[in-house]
PDB file of C-alpha atoms in Angstrom:
ATOM      1  CA  ASP L  43       0.000   0.000   0.000  1.00 41.00           C
ATOM      2  CA  ALA L  44       1.413   3.364  -1.039  1.00 47.00           C
ATOM      3  CA  GLY L  45      -0.691   5.289   1.462  1.00 51.00           C
ATOM      4  CA  GLY L  46      -3.982   5.044  -0.393  1.00 54.00           C
ATOM      5  CA  ASP L  47      -5.656   3.071  -3.127  1.00 55.00           C
ATOM      6  CA  LEU L  48      -3.324   0.883  -5.150  1.00 55.00           C
ATOM      7  CA  THR L  49      -4.013  -1.034  -8.350  1.00 56.00           C
ATOM      8  CA  ILE L  50      -1.543  -3.356 -10.019  1.00 59.00           C
ATOM      9  CA  VAL L  51      -1.914  -4.068 -13.748  1.00 62.00           C
ATOM     10  CA  ARG L  52       0.139  -5.240 -16.696  1.00 74.00           C
ATOM     11  CA  GLY L  53       0.598  -3.086 -19.755  1.00 79.00           C
ATOM     12  CA  ASP L  54      -0.436   0.515 -20.316  1.00 81.00           C
ATOM     13  CA  HIS L  55      -3.784   1.641 -18.902  1.00 77.00           C
ATOM     14  CA  ARG L  56      -5.891   4.762 -19.079  1.00 79.00           C
ATOM     15  CA  ILE L  57      -6.851   5.989 -15.603  1.00 75.00           C
ATOM     16  CA  GLU L  58      -9.671   8.471 -15.102  1.00 75.00           C
ATOM     17  CA  THR L  59      -8.893  11.010 -12.389  1.00 68.00           C
ATOM     18  CA  ALA L  60     -10.829  13.995 -11.111  1.00 63.00           C
ATOM     19  CA  ARG L  61      -8.443  16.143 -13.172  1.00 61.00           C
ATOM     20  CA  GLY L  62      -8.651  14.231 -16.440  1.00 68.00           C
ATOM     21  CA  ALA L  63      -7.408  10.959 -17.854  1.00 74.00           C
ATOM     22  CA  VAL L  64      -3.798   9.880 -17.547  1.00 77.00           C
ATOM     23  CA  LEU L  65      -1.961   7.020 -19.184  1.00 77.00           C
ATOM     24  CA  ALA L  66      -0.265   4.768 -16.645  1.00 77.00           C
ATOM     25  CA  ARG L  67       2.558   3.045 -18.466  1.00 79.00           C
ATOM     26  CA  GLU L  68       3.710  -0.408 -17.484  1.00 79.00           C
ATOM     27  CA  GLY L  69       6.238  -0.153 -14.665  1.00 79.00           C
ATOM     28  CA  THR L  70       4.896   3.138 -13.266  1.00 80.00           C
ATOM     29  CA  GLY L  71       2.606   4.096 -10.448  1.00 78.00           C
ATOM     30  CA  VAL L  72       0.134   6.962 -10.243  1.00 80.00           C
ATOM     31  CA  ALA L  73      -0.506   8.537  -6.845  1.00 82.00           C
ATOM     32  CA  THR L  74      -2.759  11.318  -5.626  1.00 82.00           C
ATOM     33  CA  SER L  75      -2.814  13.465  -2.526  1.00 82.00           C
ATOM     34  CA  SER L  76      -5.550  15.854  -1.507  1.00 80.00           C
ATOM     35  CA  SER L  77      -6.641  18.123   1.284  1.00 75.00           C
ATOM     36  CA  GLU L  78     -10.269  17.562   0.284  1.00 72.00           C
ATOM     37  CA  ARG L  79     -10.711  14.512   2.501  1.00 74.00           C
ATOM     38  CA  ARG L  80      -9.840  14.106   6.144  1.00 75.00           C
ATOM     39  CA  GLN L  81     -11.090  17.561   7.111  1.00 74.00           C
ATOM     40  CA  TRP L  82     -12.521  18.818  10.390  1.00 78.00           C
ATOM     41  CA  GLN L  83     -13.653  22.008  12.039  1.00 83.00           C
ATOM     42  CA  LEU L  84     -11.591  23.581  14.810  1.00 79.00           C
ATOM     43  CA  GLY L  85     -13.065  25.041  17.989  1.00 86.00           C
ATOM     44  CA  ASP L  86     -12.798  28.573  16.560  1.00 90.00           C
ATOM     45  CA  GLY L  87     -14.901  27.531  13.552  1.00 83.00           C
ATOM     46  CA  SER L  88     -12.034  27.462  11.047  1.00 78.00           C
ATOM     47  CA  ALA L  89     -11.486  24.464   8.791  1.00 76.00           C
ATOM     48  CA  SER L  90      -8.475  22.204   9.023  1.00 80.00           C
ATOM     49  CA  HIS L  91      -7.159  19.125   7.208  1.00 78.00           C
ATOM     50  CA  HIS L  92      -4.455  16.469   7.557  1.00 80.00           C
ATOM     51  CA  LEU L  93      -1.720  18.001   5.341  1.00 82.00           C
ATOM     52  CA  ILE L  94       0.306  20.153   7.722  1.00 82.00           C
ATOM     53  CA  ASP L  95       2.950  22.524   6.368  1.00 83.00           C
ATOM     54  CA  PRO L  96       6.121  21.787   8.371  1.00 85.00           C
ATOM     55  CA  ALA L  97       7.328  25.373   7.867  1.00 86.00           C
ATOM     56  CA  THR L  98       4.294  26.893   9.591  1.00 86.00           C
ATOM     57  CA  GLY L  99       2.730  24.054  11.581  1.00 82.00           C
ATOM     58  CA  ALA L 100      -0.608  25.010   9.993  1.00 78.00           C
ATOM     59  CA  PRO L 101      -2.696  23.210   7.382  1.00 81.00           C
ATOM     60  CA  SER L 102      -1.370  23.766   3.871  1.00 79.00           C
ATOM     61  CA  GLU L 103      -3.200  25.620   1.149  1.00 82.00           C
ATOM     62  CA  ARG L 104      -5.970  23.294  -0.036  1.00 79.00           C
ATOM     63  CA  GLY L 105      -5.533  21.379  -3.274  1.00 84.00           C
ATOM     64  CA  THR L 106      -5.092  18.048  -5.029  1.00 85.00           C
ATOM     65  CA  ALA L 107      -2.018  16.607  -6.748  1.00 87.00           C
ATOM     66  CA  ILE L 108      -1.413  13.708  -9.131  1.00 86.00           C
ATOM     67  CA  VAL L 109       2.103  12.308  -9.652  1.00 88.00           C
ATOM     68  CA  ALA L 110       3.317   9.391 -11.802  1.00 86.00           C
ATOM     69  CA  GLY L 111       6.592   7.605 -11.195  1.00 84.00           C
ATOM     70  CA  VAL L 112       8.421   4.294 -11.222  1.00 83.00           C
ATOM     71  CA  ASP L 113       8.058   3.916  -7.461  1.00 83.00           C
ATOM     72  CA  PRO L 114       4.457   4.343  -6.235  1.00 80.00           C
ATOM     73  CA  VAL L 115       5.567   5.152  -2.688  1.00 84.00           C
ATOM     74  CA  SER L 116       7.805   7.963  -3.945  1.00 87.00           C
ATOM     75  CA  ALA L 117       4.989   9.189  -6.190  1.00 87.00           C
ATOM     76  CA  ASP L 118       2.702   9.313  -3.142  1.00 86.00           C
ATOM     77  CA  VAL L 119       5.251  11.310  -1.131  1.00 89.00           C
ATOM     78  CA  LEU L 120       5.853  13.698  -4.036  1.00 91.00           C
ATOM     79  CA  ALA L 121       2.098  14.209  -4.478  1.00 90.00           C
ATOM     80  CA  SER L 122       1.833  15.292  -0.829  1.00 89.00           C
ATOM     81  CA  CYS L 123       4.819  17.610  -1.291  1.00 90.00           C
ATOM     82  CA  VAL L 124       3.130  19.237  -4.304  1.00 91.00           C
ATOM     83  CA  VAL L 125      -0.047  19.840  -2.293  1.00 88.00           C
ATOM     84  CA  LEU L 126       1.956  21.263   0.614  1.00 88.00           C
ATOM     85  CA  ASP L 127       4.043  23.567  -1.585  1.00 88.00           C
ATOM     86  CA  PRO L 128       2.650  24.376  -5.053  1.00 87.00           C
ATOM     87  CA  ALA L 129       6.093  25.684  -6.130  1.00 89.00           C
ATOM     88  CA  TYR L 130       7.444  22.152  -5.626  1.00 89.00           C
ATOM     89  CA  LEU L 131       5.628  21.135  -8.819  1.00 90.00           C
ATOM     90  CA  ASP L 132       8.469  22.581 -10.901  1.00 89.00           C
ATOM     91  CA  ARG L 133      11.109  20.715  -8.891  1.00 91.00           C
ATOM     92  CA  VAL L 134       9.835  17.150  -9.314  1.00 90.00           C
ATOM     93  CA  ASP L 135      11.407  15.140 -12.138  1.00 91.00           C
ATOM     94  CA  VAL L 136       8.327  13.028 -12.887  1.00 90.00           C
ATOM     95  CA  PRO L 137       4.931  13.908 -14.436  1.00 89.00           C
ATOM     96  CA  ALA L 138       2.904  15.944 -11.928  1.00 90.00           C
ATOM     97  CA  ALA L 139      -0.191  18.152 -11.765  1.00 88.00           C
ATOM     98  CA  ARG L 140      -1.818  20.230  -9.023  1.00 88.00           C
ATOM     99  CA  ALA L 141      -5.354  21.549  -8.848  1.00 85.00           C
ATOM    100  CA  SER L 142      -6.469  24.290  -6.503  1.00 80.00           C
ATOM    101  CA  VAL L 143      -9.843  24.227  -4.777  1.00 76.00           C
ATOM    102  CA  ALA L 144     -11.029  26.657  -7.472  1.00 76.00           C
ATOM    103  CA  ASP L 145     -10.035  24.005 -10.085  1.00 73.00           C
ATOM    104  CA  ALA L 146      -7.096  25.989 -11.460  1.00 81.00           C
ATOM    105  CA  VAL L 147      -4.825  23.207 -12.753  1.00 85.00           C
ATOM    106  CA  THR L 148      -1.058  23.640 -12.984  1.00 85.00           C
ATOM    107  CA  THR L 149       1.230  20.992 -14.482  1.00 87.00           C
ATOM    108  CA  ASN L 150       4.940  20.501 -14.950  1.00 90.00           C
ATOM    109  CA  ALA L 151       6.563  19.936 -18.343  1.00 90.00           C
ATOM    110  CA  LEU L 152       6.548  16.137 -17.980  1.00 89.00           C
ATOM    111  CA  TRP L 153       2.769  15.992 -17.413  1.00 85.00           C
ATOM    112  CA  GLU L 154       2.106  15.931 -21.175  1.00 82.00           C
ATOM    113  CA  THR L 155       3.924  12.572 -21.403  1.00 83.00           C
ATOM    114  CA  ILE L 156       1.119  10.807 -19.507  1.00 80.00           C
ATOM    115  CA  ARG L 157      -1.983  12.733 -20.567  1.00 74.00           C
ATOM    116  CA  ALA L 158      -4.364  10.343 -22.278  1.00 64.00           C
TER     117      ALA L 158
END
């Protein structure tokens, strides 16, 4: 388990995600991370979620990330990093995308290699 749902298949497969279809190539994993689940309300009425920014100790900006890579565990970690820090998207060396709560989608240059 790479921290969430995991599917193992042979060959290339089209995977439908909330942000569009991606092509999972044989030998790669596709992982997502999102602040849109595991949310709760704090005593002061403000919303919180499980992705905590280590720099501030506060919940990160809300969003969702999709990352593809050879190692599904690494892809899962990188997806969380992209949610925590949107600027990290440009530093990952695998296909990655991030969507804000307002559905503004940002991708890195490698994302086009897996778009279906």
